[in-house]
N, CA and C atoms as an extended XYZ file, in Angstrom:
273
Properties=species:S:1:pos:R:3:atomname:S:1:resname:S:1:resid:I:1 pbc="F F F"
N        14.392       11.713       13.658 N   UNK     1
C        13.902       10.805       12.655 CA  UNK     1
C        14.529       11.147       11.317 C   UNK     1
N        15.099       10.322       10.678 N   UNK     2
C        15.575       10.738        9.202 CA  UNK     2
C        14.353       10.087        8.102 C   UNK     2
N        14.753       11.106        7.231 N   UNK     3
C        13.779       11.537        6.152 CA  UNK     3
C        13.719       10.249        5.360 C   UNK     3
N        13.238        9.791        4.426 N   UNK     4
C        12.653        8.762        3.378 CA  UNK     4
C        13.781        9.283        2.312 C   UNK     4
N        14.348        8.469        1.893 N   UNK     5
C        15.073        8.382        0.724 CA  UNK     5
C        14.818        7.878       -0.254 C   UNK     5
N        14.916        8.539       -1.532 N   UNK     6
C        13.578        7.591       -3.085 CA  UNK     6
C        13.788        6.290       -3.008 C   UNK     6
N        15.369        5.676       -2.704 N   UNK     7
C        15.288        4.126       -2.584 CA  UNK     7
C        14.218        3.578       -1.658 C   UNK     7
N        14.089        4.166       -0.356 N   UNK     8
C        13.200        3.389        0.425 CA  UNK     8
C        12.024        3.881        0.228 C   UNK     8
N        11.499        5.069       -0.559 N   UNK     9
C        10.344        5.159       -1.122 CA  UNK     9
C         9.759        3.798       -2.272 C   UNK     9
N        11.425        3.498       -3.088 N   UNK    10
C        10.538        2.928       -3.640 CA  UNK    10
C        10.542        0.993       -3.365 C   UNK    10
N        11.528        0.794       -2.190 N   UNK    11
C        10.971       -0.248       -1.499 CA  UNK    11
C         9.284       -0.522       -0.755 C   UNK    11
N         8.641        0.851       -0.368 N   UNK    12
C         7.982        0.615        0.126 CA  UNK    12
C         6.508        0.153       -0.679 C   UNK    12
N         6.463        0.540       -1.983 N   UNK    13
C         5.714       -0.042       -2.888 CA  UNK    13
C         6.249       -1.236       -3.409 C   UNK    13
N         6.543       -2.270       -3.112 N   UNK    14
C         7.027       -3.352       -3.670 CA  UNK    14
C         6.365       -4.669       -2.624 C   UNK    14
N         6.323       -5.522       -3.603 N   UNK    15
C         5.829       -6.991       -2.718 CA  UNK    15
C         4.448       -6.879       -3.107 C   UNK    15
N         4.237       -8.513       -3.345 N   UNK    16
C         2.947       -9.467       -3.612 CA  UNK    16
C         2.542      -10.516       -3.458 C   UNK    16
N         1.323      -10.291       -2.462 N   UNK    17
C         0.745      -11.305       -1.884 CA  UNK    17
C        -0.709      -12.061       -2.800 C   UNK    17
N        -0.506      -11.436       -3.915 N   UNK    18
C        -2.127      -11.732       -4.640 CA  UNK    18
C        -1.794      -13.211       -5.220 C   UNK    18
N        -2.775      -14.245       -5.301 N   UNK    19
C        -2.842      -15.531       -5.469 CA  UNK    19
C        -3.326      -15.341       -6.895 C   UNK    19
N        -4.106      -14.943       -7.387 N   UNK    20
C        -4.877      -14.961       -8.585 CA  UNK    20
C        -4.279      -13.758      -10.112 C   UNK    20
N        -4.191      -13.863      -11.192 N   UNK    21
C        -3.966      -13.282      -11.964 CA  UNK    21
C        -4.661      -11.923      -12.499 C   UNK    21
N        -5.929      -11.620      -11.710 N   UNK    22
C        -7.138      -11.177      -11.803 CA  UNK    22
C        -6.255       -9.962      -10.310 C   UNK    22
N        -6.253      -11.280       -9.372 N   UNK    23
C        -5.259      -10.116       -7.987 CA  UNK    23
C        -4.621       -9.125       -8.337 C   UNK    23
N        -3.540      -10.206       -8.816 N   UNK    24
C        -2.028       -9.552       -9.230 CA  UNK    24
C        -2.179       -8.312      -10.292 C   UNK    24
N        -2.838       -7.985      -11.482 N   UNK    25
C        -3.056       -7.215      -12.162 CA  UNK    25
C        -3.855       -5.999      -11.037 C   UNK    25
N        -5.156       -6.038      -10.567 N   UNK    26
C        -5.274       -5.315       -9.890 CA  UNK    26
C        -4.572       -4.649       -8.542 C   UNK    26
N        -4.131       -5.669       -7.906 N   UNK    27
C        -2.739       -5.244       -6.847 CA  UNK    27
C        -1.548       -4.141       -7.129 C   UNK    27
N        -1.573       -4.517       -8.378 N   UNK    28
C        -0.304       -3.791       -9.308 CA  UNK    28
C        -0.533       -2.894       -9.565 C   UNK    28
N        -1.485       -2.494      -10.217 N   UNK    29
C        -2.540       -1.112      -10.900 CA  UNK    29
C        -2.308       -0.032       -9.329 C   UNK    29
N        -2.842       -0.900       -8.004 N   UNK    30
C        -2.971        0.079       -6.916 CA  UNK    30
C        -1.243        0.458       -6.464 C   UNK    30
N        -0.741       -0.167       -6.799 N   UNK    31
C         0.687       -0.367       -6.192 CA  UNK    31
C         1.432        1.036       -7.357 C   UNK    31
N         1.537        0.798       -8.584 N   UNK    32
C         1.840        1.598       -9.594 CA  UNK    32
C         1.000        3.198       -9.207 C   UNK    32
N        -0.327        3.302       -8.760 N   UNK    33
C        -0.932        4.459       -8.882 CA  UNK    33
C        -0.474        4.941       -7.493 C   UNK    33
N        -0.093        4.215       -6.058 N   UNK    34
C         0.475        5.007       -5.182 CA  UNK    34
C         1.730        5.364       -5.098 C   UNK    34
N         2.754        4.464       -6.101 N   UNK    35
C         4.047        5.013       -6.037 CA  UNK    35
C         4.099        6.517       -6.962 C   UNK    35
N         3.611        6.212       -8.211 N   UNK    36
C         3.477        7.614       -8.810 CA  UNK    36
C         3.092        8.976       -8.289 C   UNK    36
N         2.409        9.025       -7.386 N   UNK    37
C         1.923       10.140       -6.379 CA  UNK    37
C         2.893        9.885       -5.784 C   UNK    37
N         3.129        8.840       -4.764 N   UNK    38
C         4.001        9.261       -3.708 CA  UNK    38
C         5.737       10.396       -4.356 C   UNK    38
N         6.143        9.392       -5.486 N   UNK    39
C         7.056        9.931       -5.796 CA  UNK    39
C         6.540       11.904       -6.457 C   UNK    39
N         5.616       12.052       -6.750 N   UNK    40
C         5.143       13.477       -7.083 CA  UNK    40
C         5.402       14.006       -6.072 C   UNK    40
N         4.878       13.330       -4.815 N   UNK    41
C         4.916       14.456       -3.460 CA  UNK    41
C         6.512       14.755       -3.063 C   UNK    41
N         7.104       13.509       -3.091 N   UNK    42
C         8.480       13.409       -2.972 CA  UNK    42
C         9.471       14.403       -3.715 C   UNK    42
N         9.182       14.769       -5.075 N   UNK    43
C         9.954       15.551       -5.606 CA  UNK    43
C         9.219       17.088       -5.691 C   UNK    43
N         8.365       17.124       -5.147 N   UNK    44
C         7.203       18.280       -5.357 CA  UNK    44
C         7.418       18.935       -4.350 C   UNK    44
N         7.244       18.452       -2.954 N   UNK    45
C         7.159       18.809       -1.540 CA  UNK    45
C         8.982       18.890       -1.072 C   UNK    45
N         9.239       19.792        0.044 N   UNK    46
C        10.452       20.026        0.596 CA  UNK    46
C        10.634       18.349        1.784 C   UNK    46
N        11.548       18.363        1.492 N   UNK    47
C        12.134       17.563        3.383 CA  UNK    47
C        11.374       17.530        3.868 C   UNK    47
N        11.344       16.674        4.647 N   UNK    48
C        11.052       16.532        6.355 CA  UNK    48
C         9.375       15.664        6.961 C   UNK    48
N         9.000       15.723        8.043 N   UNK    49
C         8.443       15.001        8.598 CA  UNK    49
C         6.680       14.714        7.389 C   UNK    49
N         6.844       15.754        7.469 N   UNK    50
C         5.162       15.943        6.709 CA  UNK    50
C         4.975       14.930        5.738 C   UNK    50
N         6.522       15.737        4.433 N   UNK    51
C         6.470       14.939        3.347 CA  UNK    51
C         6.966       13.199        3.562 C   UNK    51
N         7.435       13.153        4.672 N   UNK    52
C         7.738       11.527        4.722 CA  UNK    52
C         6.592       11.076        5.380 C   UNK    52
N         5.623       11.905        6.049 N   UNK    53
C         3.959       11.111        6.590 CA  UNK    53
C         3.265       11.516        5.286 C   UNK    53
N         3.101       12.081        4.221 N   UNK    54
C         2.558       12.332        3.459 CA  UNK    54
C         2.241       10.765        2.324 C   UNK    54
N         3.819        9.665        2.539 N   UNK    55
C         4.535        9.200        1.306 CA  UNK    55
C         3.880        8.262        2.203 C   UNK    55
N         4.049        8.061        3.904 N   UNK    56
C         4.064        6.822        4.690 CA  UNK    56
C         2.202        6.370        4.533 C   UNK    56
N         1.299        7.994        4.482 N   UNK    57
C        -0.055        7.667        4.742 CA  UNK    57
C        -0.433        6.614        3.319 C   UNK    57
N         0.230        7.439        1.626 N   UNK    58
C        -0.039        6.335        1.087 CA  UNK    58
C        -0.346        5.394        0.633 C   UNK    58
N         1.013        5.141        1.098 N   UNK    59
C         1.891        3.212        1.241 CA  UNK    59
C         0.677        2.428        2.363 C   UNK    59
N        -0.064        3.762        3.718 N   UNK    60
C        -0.548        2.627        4.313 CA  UNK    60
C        -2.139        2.003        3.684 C   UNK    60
N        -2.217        3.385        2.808 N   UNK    61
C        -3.675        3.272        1.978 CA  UNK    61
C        -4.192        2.134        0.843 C   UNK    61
N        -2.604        1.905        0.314 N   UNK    62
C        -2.332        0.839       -0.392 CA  UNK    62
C        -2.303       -0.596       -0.344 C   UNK    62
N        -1.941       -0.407        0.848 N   UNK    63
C        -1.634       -1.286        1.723 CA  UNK    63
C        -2.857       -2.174        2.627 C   UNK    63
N        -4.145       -1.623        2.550 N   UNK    64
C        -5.435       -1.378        3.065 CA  UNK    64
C        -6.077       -1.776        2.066 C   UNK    64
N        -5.914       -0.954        0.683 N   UNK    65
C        -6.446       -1.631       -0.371 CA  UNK    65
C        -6.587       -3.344       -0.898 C   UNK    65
N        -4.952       -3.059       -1.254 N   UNK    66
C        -4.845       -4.798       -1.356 CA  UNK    66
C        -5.019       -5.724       -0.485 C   UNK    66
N        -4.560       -5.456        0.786 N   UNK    67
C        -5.249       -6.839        1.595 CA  UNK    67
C        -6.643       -6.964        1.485 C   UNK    67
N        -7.695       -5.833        1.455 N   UNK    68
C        -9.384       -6.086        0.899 CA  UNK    68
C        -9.389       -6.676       -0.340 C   UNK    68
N        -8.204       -6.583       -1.515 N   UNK    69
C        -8.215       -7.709       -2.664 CA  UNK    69
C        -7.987       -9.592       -2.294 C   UNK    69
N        -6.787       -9.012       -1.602 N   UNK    70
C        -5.989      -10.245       -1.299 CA  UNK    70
C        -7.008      -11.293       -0.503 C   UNK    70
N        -7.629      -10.632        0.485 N   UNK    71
C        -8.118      -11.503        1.294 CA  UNK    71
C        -9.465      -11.570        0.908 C   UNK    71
N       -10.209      -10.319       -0.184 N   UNK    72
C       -11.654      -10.591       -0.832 CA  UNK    72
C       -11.972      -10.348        0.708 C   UNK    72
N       -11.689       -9.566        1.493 N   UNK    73
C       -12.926       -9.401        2.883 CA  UNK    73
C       -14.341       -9.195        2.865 C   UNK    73
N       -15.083      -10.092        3.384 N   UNK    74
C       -16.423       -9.695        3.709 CA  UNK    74
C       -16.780       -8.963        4.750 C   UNK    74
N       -17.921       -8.197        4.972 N   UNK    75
C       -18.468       -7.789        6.500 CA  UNK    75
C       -19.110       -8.890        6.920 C   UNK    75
N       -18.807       -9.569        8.214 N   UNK    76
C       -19.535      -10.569        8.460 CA  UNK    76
C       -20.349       -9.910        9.801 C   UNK    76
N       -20.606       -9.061        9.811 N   UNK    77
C       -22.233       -8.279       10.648 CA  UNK    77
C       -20.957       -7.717       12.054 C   UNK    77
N       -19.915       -8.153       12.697 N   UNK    78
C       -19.737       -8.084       13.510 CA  UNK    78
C       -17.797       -7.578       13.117 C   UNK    78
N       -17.460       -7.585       11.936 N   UNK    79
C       -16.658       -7.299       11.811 CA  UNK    79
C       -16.071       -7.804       10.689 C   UNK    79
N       -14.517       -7.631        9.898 N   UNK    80
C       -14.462       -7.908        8.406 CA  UNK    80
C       -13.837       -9.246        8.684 C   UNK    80
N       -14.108      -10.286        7.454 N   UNK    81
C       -13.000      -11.355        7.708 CA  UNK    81
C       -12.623      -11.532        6.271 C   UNK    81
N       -11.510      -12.942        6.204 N   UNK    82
C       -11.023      -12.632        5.228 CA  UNK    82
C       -11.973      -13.990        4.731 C   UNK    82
N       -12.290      -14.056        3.530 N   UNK    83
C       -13.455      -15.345        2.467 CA  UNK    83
C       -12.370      -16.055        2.594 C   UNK    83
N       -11.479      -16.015        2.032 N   UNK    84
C       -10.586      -17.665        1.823 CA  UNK    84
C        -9.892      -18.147        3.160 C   UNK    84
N        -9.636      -17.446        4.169 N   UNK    85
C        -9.400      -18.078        5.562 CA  UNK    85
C       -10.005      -18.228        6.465 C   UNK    85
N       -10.872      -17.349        6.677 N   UNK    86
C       -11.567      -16.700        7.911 CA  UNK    86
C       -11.315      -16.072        9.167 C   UNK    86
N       -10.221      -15.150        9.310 N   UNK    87
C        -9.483      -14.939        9.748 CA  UNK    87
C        -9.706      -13.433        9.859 C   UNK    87
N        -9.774      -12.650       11.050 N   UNK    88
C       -10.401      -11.267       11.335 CA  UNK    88
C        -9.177      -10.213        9.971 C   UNK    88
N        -9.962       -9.421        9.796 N   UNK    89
C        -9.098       -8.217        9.075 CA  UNK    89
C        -9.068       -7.365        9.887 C   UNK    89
N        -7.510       -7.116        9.926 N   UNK    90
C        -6.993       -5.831       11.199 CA  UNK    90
C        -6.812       -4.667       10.189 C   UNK    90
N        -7.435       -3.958       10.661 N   UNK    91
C        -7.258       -2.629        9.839 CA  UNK    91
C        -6.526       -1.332       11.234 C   UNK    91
């Protein structure tokens, strides 16, 4: 497996799906606060598998975050969906 390179570190914080201006500001805020860590661990931590699951866990945390913005998920008793589609949230 080859290692994460800062370019594709910092592809992996990029992209927006938020509809609302209210989204997008908050989307951004989470997006900005995981690249800044990630890149800490990145220049902090040595090579190799850890530090590239370290950068990947994250991106996926972030990633988890905003779609609960994006999609505004509710618990609907039996599992999450999304308010503006209705459409299951895969976590």
């Amino acid at each position: 497996m080859s290692q994460i390179t800062k370019n594709e570190l910092e592809e992996l914080f990029k992209g927006d799906r938020a509809t609302s201006l209210r989204q997008h500001d908050t989307v951004e805020g989470l997006r900005s606060a995981g690249r800044n860590l990630a890149l800490c661990i990145y220049s902090l931590c040595p090579p190799g598998i850890v530090r590239d699951t370290a950068i990947l866990k994250i991106n996926e945390a972030i990633m988890l975050a905003n779609q609960a913005i994006v999609c505004e998920s509710v618990d609907g008793g039996d599992g999450e969906y999304c308010a503006r589609c209705g459409s299951e949230v895969k976590v």
